[in-house]
Amino acid sequence: MFRTSDIVLIAVMVSAAALTYKTKREAEEQLAAVQKIHQQIRYEEDTIDLLKADWSLLTQPSRLQKLADLYKSQLELQPVSARQIVGIGDLPAKALDIQDILKGREGGMADNSDKASPDGKDPVVTGGIAQ
């Protein structure tokens, strides 16, 4: 009835059909994952657009003017006069101390070398963790 070659060919056909089904199923799962990611991207883009619209409403000059007028007593805001705007050259120079000149420190920012600890660590600690 059946020869061995027929049985082998039937087995090859069944395994090829199983492989094709498995490949198709994995491709559909990947497609569903890609569609889910695209949906998340669209949601994030919509959220960004909504936040931009909210920001533009919150920063409207008329709204800010109303808030400034409403909270004028707490904010104590005053208009900027033209004489308050100066260039870099118009700013006064930092006064030098004679000790700074003798030690060679002319205008250094945050200079704490005279307060250095004996172990060589910076005595200024910023943040919540002391080292």
Tab-separated table of C-alpha atoms in Angstrom:
chain	number	residue	atom	x	y	z
A	1	MET	CA	0.000	0.000	0.000
A	2	PHE	CA	2.239	2.799	1.242
A	3	ARG	CA	5.822	2.840	0.310
A	4	THR	CA	8.442	4.359	2.553
A	5	SER	CA	8.935	7.239	0.167
A	6	ASP	CA	5.219	8.097	0.461
A	7	ILE	CA	5.422	8.117	4.251
A	8	VAL	CA	8.547	10.283	4.163
A	9	LEU	CA	6.915	12.720	1.739
A	10	ILE	CA	3.777	12.916	3.898
A	11	ALA	CA	5.941	13.594	6.984
A	12	VAL	CA	7.854	16.317	5.105
A	13	MET	CA	4.552	17.876	3.951
A	14	VAL	CA	3.104	17.841	7.493
A	15	SER	CA	6.285	19.333	8.972
A	16	ALA	CA	6.371	22.018	6.248
A	17	ALA	CA	2.730	22.865	6.989
A	18	ALA	CA	3.494	23.060	10.725
A	19	LEU	CA	6.510	25.304	10.075
A	20	THR	CA	4.444	27.549	7.800
A	21	TYR	CA	1.698	27.824	10.439
A	22	LYS	CA	4.240	28.592	13.165
A	23	THR	CA	5.926	31.263	11.021
A	24	LYS	CA	2.579	32.847	10.155
A	25	ARG	CA	1.541	32.922	13.823
A	26	GLU	CA	4.857	34.547	14.904
A	27	ALA	CA	4.509	37.150	12.123
A	28	GLU	CA	0.973	37.997	13.289
A	29	GLU	CA	2.210	38.365	16.887
A	30	GLN	CA	4.975	40.695	15.719
A	31	LEU	CA	2.497	42.698	13.667
A	32	ALA	CA	0.234	43.044	16.729
A	33	ALA	CA	3.217	44.234	18.801
A	34	VAL	CA	4.152	46.808	16.141
A	35	GLN	CA	0.559	48.048	15.969
A	36	LYS	CA	0.488	48.388	19.768
A	37	ILE	CA	3.702	50.428	19.685
A	38	HIS	CA	2.259	52.660	16.930
A	39	GLN	CA	-0.845	53.170	19.049
A	40	GLN	CA	1.302	54.167	22.041
A	41	ILE	CA	3.260	56.589	19.865
A	42	ARG	CA	0.017	58.181	18.610
A	43	TYR	CA	-1.197	58.487	22.212
A	44	GLU	CA	2.056	60.175	23.276
A	45	GLU	CA	1.932	62.553	20.289
A	46	ASP	CA	-1.666	63.465	21.161
A	47	THR	CA	-0.641	64.046	24.768
A	48	ILE	CA	2.225	66.287	23.656
A	49	ASP	CA	-0.138	68.282	21.423
A	50	LEU	CA	-2.569	68.668	24.317
A	51	LEU	CA	0.190	69.820	26.671
A	52	LYS	CA	1.432	72.331	24.088
A	53	ALA	CA	-2.108	73.704	23.783
A	54	ASP	CA	-2.382	73.951	27.571
A	55	TRP	CA	0.982	75.702	27.749
A	56	SER	CA	-0.028	78.233	25.104
A	57	LEU	CA	-3.226	78.970	27.049
A	58	LEU	CA	-1.356	79.323	30.335
A	59	THR	CA	1.244	81.693	28.881
A	60	GLN	CA	-1.115	84.061	27.086
A	61	PRO	CA	-0.057	87.629	27.868
A	62	SER	CA	-3.613	88.705	28.719
A	63	ARG	CA	-3.973	85.885	31.275
A	64	LEU	CA	-0.568	86.657	32.788
A	65	GLN	CA	-1.469	90.345	33.014
A	66	LYS	CA	-4.705	89.491	34.860
A	67	LEU	CA	-2.793	87.271	37.284
A	68	ALA	CA	-0.151	89.953	37.820
A	69	ASP	CA	-2.859	92.500	38.567
A	70	LEU	CA	-4.677	90.086	40.879
A	71	TYR	CA	-1.572	89.226	42.914
A	72	LYS	CA	0.100	92.630	42.670
A	73	SER	CA	0.337	93.070	46.425
A	74	GLN	CA	1.995	89.666	47.018
A	75	LEU	CA	4.334	89.776	44.028
A	76	GLU	CA	5.309	93.448	44.364
A	77	LEU	CA	6.168	93.567	40.665
A	78	GLN	CA	7.268	96.800	39.056
A	79	PRO	CA	7.892	97.591	35.405
A	80	VAL	CA	11.491	97.588	34.244
A	81	SER	CA	12.796	101.041	33.562
A	82	ALA	CA	15.212	101.791	30.735
A	83	ARG	CA	17.968	102.780	33.148
A	84	GLN	CA	17.975	99.260	34.645
A	85	ILE	CA	19.197	97.702	31.408
A	86	VAL	CA	22.962	97.940	31.012
A	87	GLY	CA	25.694	96.183	29.094
A	88	ILE	CA	28.492	94.051	30.504
A	89	GLY	CA	30.922	96.944	30.290
A	90	ASP	CA	28.695	99.096	32.502
A	91	LEU	CA	28.731	96.650	35.410
A	92	PRO	CA	31.075	97.553	38.256
A	93	ALA	CA	34.187	95.421	38.631
A	94	LYS	CA	34.524	93.145	41.660
A	95	ALA	CA	36.406	94.858	44.421
A	96	LEU	CA	39.726	93.145	45.053
A	97	ASP	CA	40.936	92.538	48.558
A	98	ILE	CA	44.656	92.969	49.193
A	99	GLN	CA	44.811	89.395	50.497
A	100	ASP	CA	43.408	88.118	47.204
A	101	ILE	CA	46.069	89.998	45.251
A	102	LEU	CA	48.880	88.728	47.468
A	103	LYS	CA	47.679	85.127	47.173
A	104	GLY	CA	47.224	85.437	43.399
A	105	ARG	CA	43.458	84.934	43.442
A	106	GLU	CA	41.975	87.609	41.276
A	107	GLY	CA	38.234	87.223	40.756
A	108	GLY	CA	37.960	83.461	41.195
A	109	MET	CA	34.432	82.178	41.619
A	110	ALA	CA	33.574	80.254	44.806
A	111	ASP	CA	37.143	80.397	46.017
A	112	ASN	CA	37.396	78.632	49.385
A	113	SER	CA	41.081	77.820	49.358
A	114	ASP	CA	41.607	79.653	52.644
A	115	LYS	CA	39.039	77.352	54.252
A	116	ALA	CA	40.541	74.087	53.005
A	117	SER	CA	40.476	71.196	55.425
A	118	PRO	CA	43.716	69.435	56.393
A	119	ASP	CA	42.715	66.231	54.532
A	120	GLY	CA	42.466	68.153	51.231
A	121	LYS	CA	38.696	67.791	50.799
A	122	ASP	CA	36.496	70.717	49.849
A	123	PRO	CA	34.720	71.998	52.996
A	124	VAL	CA	31.688	73.132	50.969
A	125	VAL	CA	29.061	70.399	50.777
A	126	THR	CA	26.210	70.758	48.330
A	127	GLY	CA	23.228	68.487	48.123
A	128	GLY	CA	21.904	66.156	50.760
A	129	ILE	CA	24.813	63.740	51.045
A	130	ALA	CA	27.955	64.761	52.890
A	131	GLN	CA	31.056	62.933	51.754
